[in-house]
Short mmCIF file of C-alpha atoms in Angstrom, two decimals:
data_model
loop_
_atom_site.label_atom_id
_atom_site.label_comp_id
_atom_site.label_asym_id
_atom_site.label_seq_id
_atom_site.Cartn_x
_atom_site.Cartn_y
_atom_site.Cartn_z
CA UNK A 1 38.75 79.67 64.20
CA UNK A 2 36.62 75.89 63.43
CA UNK A 3 35.91 76.19 59.64
CA UNK A 4 35.12 73.83 57.22
CA UNK A 5 36.73 73.70 54.12
CA UNK A 6 35.59 71.75 50.83
CA UNK A 7 37.28 71.11 47.60
CA UNK A 8 36.94 71.21 44.86
CA UNK A 9 34.08 74.19 44.48
CA UNK A 10 32.34 72.51 41.18
CA UNK A 11 33.40 69.07 39.74
CA UNK A 12 31.63 67.65 35.83
CA UNK A 13 32.38 64.55 34.99
CA UNK A 14 31.17 61.62 32.66
CA UNK A 15 28.20 58.99 33.58
CA UNK A 16 29.82 56.14 34.75
CA UNK A 17 33.25 57.60 35.98
CA UNK A 18 34.34 58.00 39.93
CA UNK A 19 35.27 61.15 41.96
CA UNK A 20 36.33 62.00 45.16
CA UNK A 21 35.29 64.94 46.81
CA UNK A 22 37.83 66.32 49.75
CA UNK A 23 36.89 68.37 53.40
CA UNK A 24 39.19 69.51 55.66
CA UNK A 25 38.41 70.57 58.83
CA UNK A 26 39.54 72.79 61.66
CA UNK A 27 37.06 72.08 64.23
CA UNK A 28 37.30 71.20 68.18
CA UNK A 29 36.72 69.23 69.86
CA UNK A 30 35.95 66.94 67.35
CA UNK A 31 32.33 65.04 67.37
CA UNK A 32 31.94 63.45 64.16
CA UNK A 33 31.60 64.42 60.88
CA UNK A 34 28.94 63.81 58.27
CA UNK A 35 28.66 63.97 54.52
CA UNK A 36 25.26 65.46 52.83
CA UNK A 37 23.68 65.54 49.11
CA UNK A 38 21.92 68.18 48.50
CA UNK A 39 19.56 68.04 45.62
CA UNK A 40 18.87 71.74 43.69
CA UNK A 41 15.98 73.39 45.34
CA UNK A 42 15.93 70.66 48.45
CA UNK A 43 16.85 70.37 51.78
CA UNK A 44 20.38 68.02 52.75
CA UNK A 45 19.91 64.62 52.94
CA UNK A 46 22.39 61.88 54.95
CA UNK A 47 24.60 60.05 53.08
CA UNK A 48 26.68 59.17 56.19
CA UNK A 49 27.80 59.91 59.51
CA UNK A 50 31.42 59.28 61.30
CA UNK A 51 32.73 59.01 64.71
CA UNK A 52 36.53 60.06 66.20
CA UNK A 53 36.70 55.77 65.36
CA UNK A 54 35.56 55.61 62.45
CA UNK A 55 37.88 55.74 59.26
CA UNK A 56 35.30 54.64 56.50
CA UNK A 57 31.90 54.15 56.04
CA UNK A 58 29.54 52.74 53.09
CA UNK A 59 26.54 53.85 51.84
CA UNK A 60 25.62 52.04 48.42
CA UNK A 61 28.24 52.96 46.09
CA UNK A 62 28.97 56.03 48.30
CA UNK A 63 32.14 55.85 50.42
CA UNK A 64 33.70 58.34 53.26
CA UNK A 65 36.80 58.33 54.93
CA UNK A 66 37.91 60.18 57.93
CA UNK A 67 41.43 60.51 59.18
CA UNK A 68 40.97 62.46 62.27
CA UNK A 69 45.07 63.02 62.50
CA UNK A 70 45.08 65.36 60.11
CA UNK A 71 41.26 66.04 59.71
CA UNK A 72 40.56 65.25 56.26
CA UNK A 73 37.92 63.34 54.92
CA UNK A 74 36.85 62.48 51.71
CA UNK A 75 33.68 61.12 49.56
CA UNK A 76 34.14 58.74 46.87
CA UNK A 77 31.40 58.42 44.34
CA UNK A 78 31.72 54.82 42.33
CA UNK A 79 30.48 54.40 38.92
CA UNK A 80 28.25 57.84 38.99
CA UNK A 81 25.36 58.35 37.91
CA UNK A 82 23.62 61.35 35.82
CA UNK A 83 20.85 61.95 39.61
CA UNK A 84 24.25 61.75 41.30
CA UNK A 85 23.95 65.79 40.09
CA UNK A 86 23.83 67.56 43.65
CA UNK A 87 25.53 69.67 46.12
CA UNK A 88 27.66 67.34 48.20
CA UNK A 89 27.74 69.04 51.74
CA UNK A 90 30.40 68.23 54.64
CA UNK A 91 29.89 68.56 58.42
CA UNK A 92 31.53 68.45 61.17
CA UNK A 93 29.70 68.17 64.58
CA UNK A 94 32.08 69.84 68.00
CA UNK A 95 30.28 67.89 70.67
CA UNK A 96 28.38 64.94 71.46
CA UNK A 97 25.92 66.70 74.17
CA UNK A 98 23.00 68.70 73.84
CA UNK A 99 25.57 71.58 73.43
CA UNK A 100 26.82 70.47 69.93
CA UNK A 101 26.97 72.84 67.10
CA UNK A 102 27.09 72.02 63.71
CA UNK A 103 29.88 73.68 61.07
CA UNK A 104 28.66 73.32 57.40
CA UNK A 105 31.07 73.43 54.74
CA UNK A 106 30.03 75.17 51.39
CA UNK A 107 29.91 71.96 49.12
CA UNK A 108 31.26 70.58 45.87
CA UNK A 109 28.44 71.51 42.98
CA UNK A 110 29.05 67.76 40.92
CA UNK A 111 27.60 67.53 37.83
CA UNK A 112 27.51 64.20 35.96
CA UNK A 113 27.48 64.57 31.97
CA UNK A 114 25.30 61.70 29.89
CA UNK B 1 12.40 59.28 54.19
CA UNK B 2 12.48 61.68 56.79
CA UNK B 3 8.97 63.40 58.46
CA UNK B 4 10.00 66.33 58.40
CA UNK B 5 7.67 69.03 56.16
CA UNK B 6 7.47 72.60 55.69
CA UNK B 7 4.85 74.84 54.16
CA UNK B 8 4.59 76.71 52.20
CA UNK B 9 7.08 75.49 49.95
CA UNK B 10 7.57 78.76 47.55
CA UNK B 11 6.30 82.13 48.79
CA UNK B 12 6.46 85.77 47.03
CA UNK B 13 5.16 88.29 49.35
CA UNK B 14 5.76 92.10 49.18
CA UNK B 15 7.75 94.27 51.42
CA UNK B 16 6.23 94.88 55.57
CA UNK B 17 4.19 91.81 55.63
CA UNK B 18 4.15 89.41 57.97
CA UNK B 19 4.75 86.21 57.51
CA UNK B 20 5.43 82.62 59.26
CA UNK B 21 7.28 80.04 57.76
CA UNK B 22 5.38 76.11 59.22
CA UNK B 23 7.48 73.04 60.37
CA UNK B 24 6.71 70.35 61.68
CA UNK B 25 8.19 66.51 62.26
CA UNK B 26 6.99 63.48 63.38
CA UNK B 27 9.75 61.54 64.47
CA UNK B 28 9.79 62.54 68.31
CA UNK B 29 12.66 64.83 67.93
CA UNK B 30 13.59 66.90 70.55
CA UNK B 31 15.83 69.55 68.36
CA UNK B 32 14.94 71.45 65.79
CA UNK B 33 16.85 74.07 63.58
CA UNK B 34 16.21 76.75 60.89
CA UNK B 35 18.99 77.01 59.05
CA UNK B 36 18.52 80.22 56.30
CA UNK B 37 20.70 79.75 52.30
CA UNK B 38 21.53 81.97 49.71
CA UNK B 39 22.62 79.95 46.84
CA UNK B 40 25.62 78.02 46.51
CA UNK B 41 26.54 79.62 49.81
CA UNK B 42 26.87 77.30 53.70
CA UNK B 43 23.89 76.56 55.82
CA UNK B 44 23.76 79.33 58.48
CA UNK B 45 21.91 78.63 61.51
CA UNK B 46 19.21 81.18 62.41
CA UNK B 47 17.35 79.40 65.63
CA UNK B 48 17.45 75.59 67.32
CA UNK B 49 15.30 74.67 69.66
CA UNK B 50 16.57 71.67 72.31
CA UNK B 51 12.62 70.69 73.31
CA UNK B 52 9.39 72.41 74.10
CA UNK B 53 9.71 76.17 75.30
CA UNK B 54 13.27 76.16 74.75
CA UNK B 55 14.46 78.27 71.81
CA UNK B 56 17.76 80.27 71.64
CA UNK B 57 19.35 82.56 68.18
CA UNK B 58 21.88 80.72 66.09
CA UNK B 59 25.13 82.27 64.36
CA UNK B 60 23.69 84.36 61.87
CA UNK B 61 21.67 87.67 62.98
CA UNK B 62 18.10 87.24 61.86
CA UNK B 63 15.27 89.45 62.23
CA UNK B 64 12.94 86.03 62.48
CA UNK B 65 11.35 84.91 65.83
CA UNK B 66 10.35 81.40 66.92
CA UNK B 67 8.55 79.43 69.06
CA UNK B 68 8.63 76.07 70.23
CA UNK B 69 5.00 75.35 72.27
CA UNK B 70 5.01 71.41 70.41
CA UNK B 71 7.40 68.88 70.17
CA UNK B 72 6.43 68.56 66.55
CA UNK B 73 6.06 72.20 65.59
CA UNK B 74 9.05 74.75 65.24
CA UNK B 75 7.35 78.32 63.01
CA UNK B 76 9.53 80.87 62.22
CA UNK B 77 8.17 84.59 61.81
CA UNK B 78 9.50 87.60 60.11
CA UNK B 79 6.77 90.05 61.61
CA UNK B 80 7.99 92.85 58.36
CA UNK B 81 9.46 91.14 55.73
CA UNK B 82 11.86 93.14 53.84
CA UNK B 83 14.25 92.23 49.87
CA UNK B 84 16.91 91.26 51.90
CA UNK B 85 14.48 87.90 53.07
CA UNK B 86 14.80 86.82 50.54
CA UNK B 87 16.44 83.28 50.48
CA UNK B 88 15.56 79.68 50.89
CA UNK B 89 14.90 78.60 54.62
CA UNK B 90 15.63 75.25 55.93
CA UNK B 91 13.98 73.26 59.48
CA UNK B 92 15.56 70.71 60.46
CA UNK B 93 14.73 68.17 63.00
CA UNK B 94 17.57 65.93 64.86
CA UNK B 95 16.74 63.11 67.77
CA UNK B 96 19.07 63.62 71.22
CA UNK B 97 18.64 59.95 72.24
CA UNK B 98 22.14 59.16 70.99
CA UNK B 99 21.42 55.17 70.10
CA UNK B 100 19.10 56.77 67.58
CA UNK B 101 21.84 58.44 65.70
CA UNK B 102 22.74 61.93 65.58
CA UNK B 103 21.55 62.66 61.87
CA UNK B 104 19.80 66.04 60.81
CA UNK B 105 16.70 65.26 59.24
CA UNK B 106 15.74 68.66 56.73
CA UNK B 107 12.49 69.60 55.38
CA UNK B 108 12.46 70.55 51.94
CA UNK B 109 12.28 73.82 52.48
CA UNK B 110 11.19 77.34 51.70
CA UNK B 111 12.31 79.42 48.88
CA UNK B 112 11.40 82.74 49.99
CA UNK B 113 11.23 85.54 48.04
CA UNK B 114 10.90 89.78 48.78
CA UNK B 115 9.60 92.15 46.69
#
């Protein structure tokens, strides 16, 4: 069964600290993995997208890694800011063609305290 | 910034009413999607379209219907709203041109409350 599991479910950190969010998936065949940030009451916004051949991708203070062999990904946030408080969703696509579909994780709820 | 819009943003309506949630995008994307998301839960695909006059049901059974008469618009209709339809509805679009990347762009969502 194709699944995307994220951990932790929720995380509280102090402003300025770093944190790492985890994503494990069983989706096959694999096309790409995406990390989204979703602010409360808003739609998700794409942070990174990685294909099979990419191991890491950065977007400002966000760095995503991908290990396609172990089917694991992580999202590292550096020097956290209050505005980083949001839900971070891991999404895996099983194909690159028009037949591709997306599998969503439940997200990690990150809270950054001053 | 994504050019995808949803209206209304919030809707409170009584049981049995017919409602239409609007979604439009100005990016020329062929693919459009409707998701349902309850608080703290994952997104569930309820409808999708790969182009004009193309609509398919998603993974989550839904009593809603959609239409795709124009590339830009992908409205979702509930013929008779029920309290179980209370949720957040997210519209998304994606280019089928691989050179433009495969990122899905999401609208701001419509929060629906059925009394």
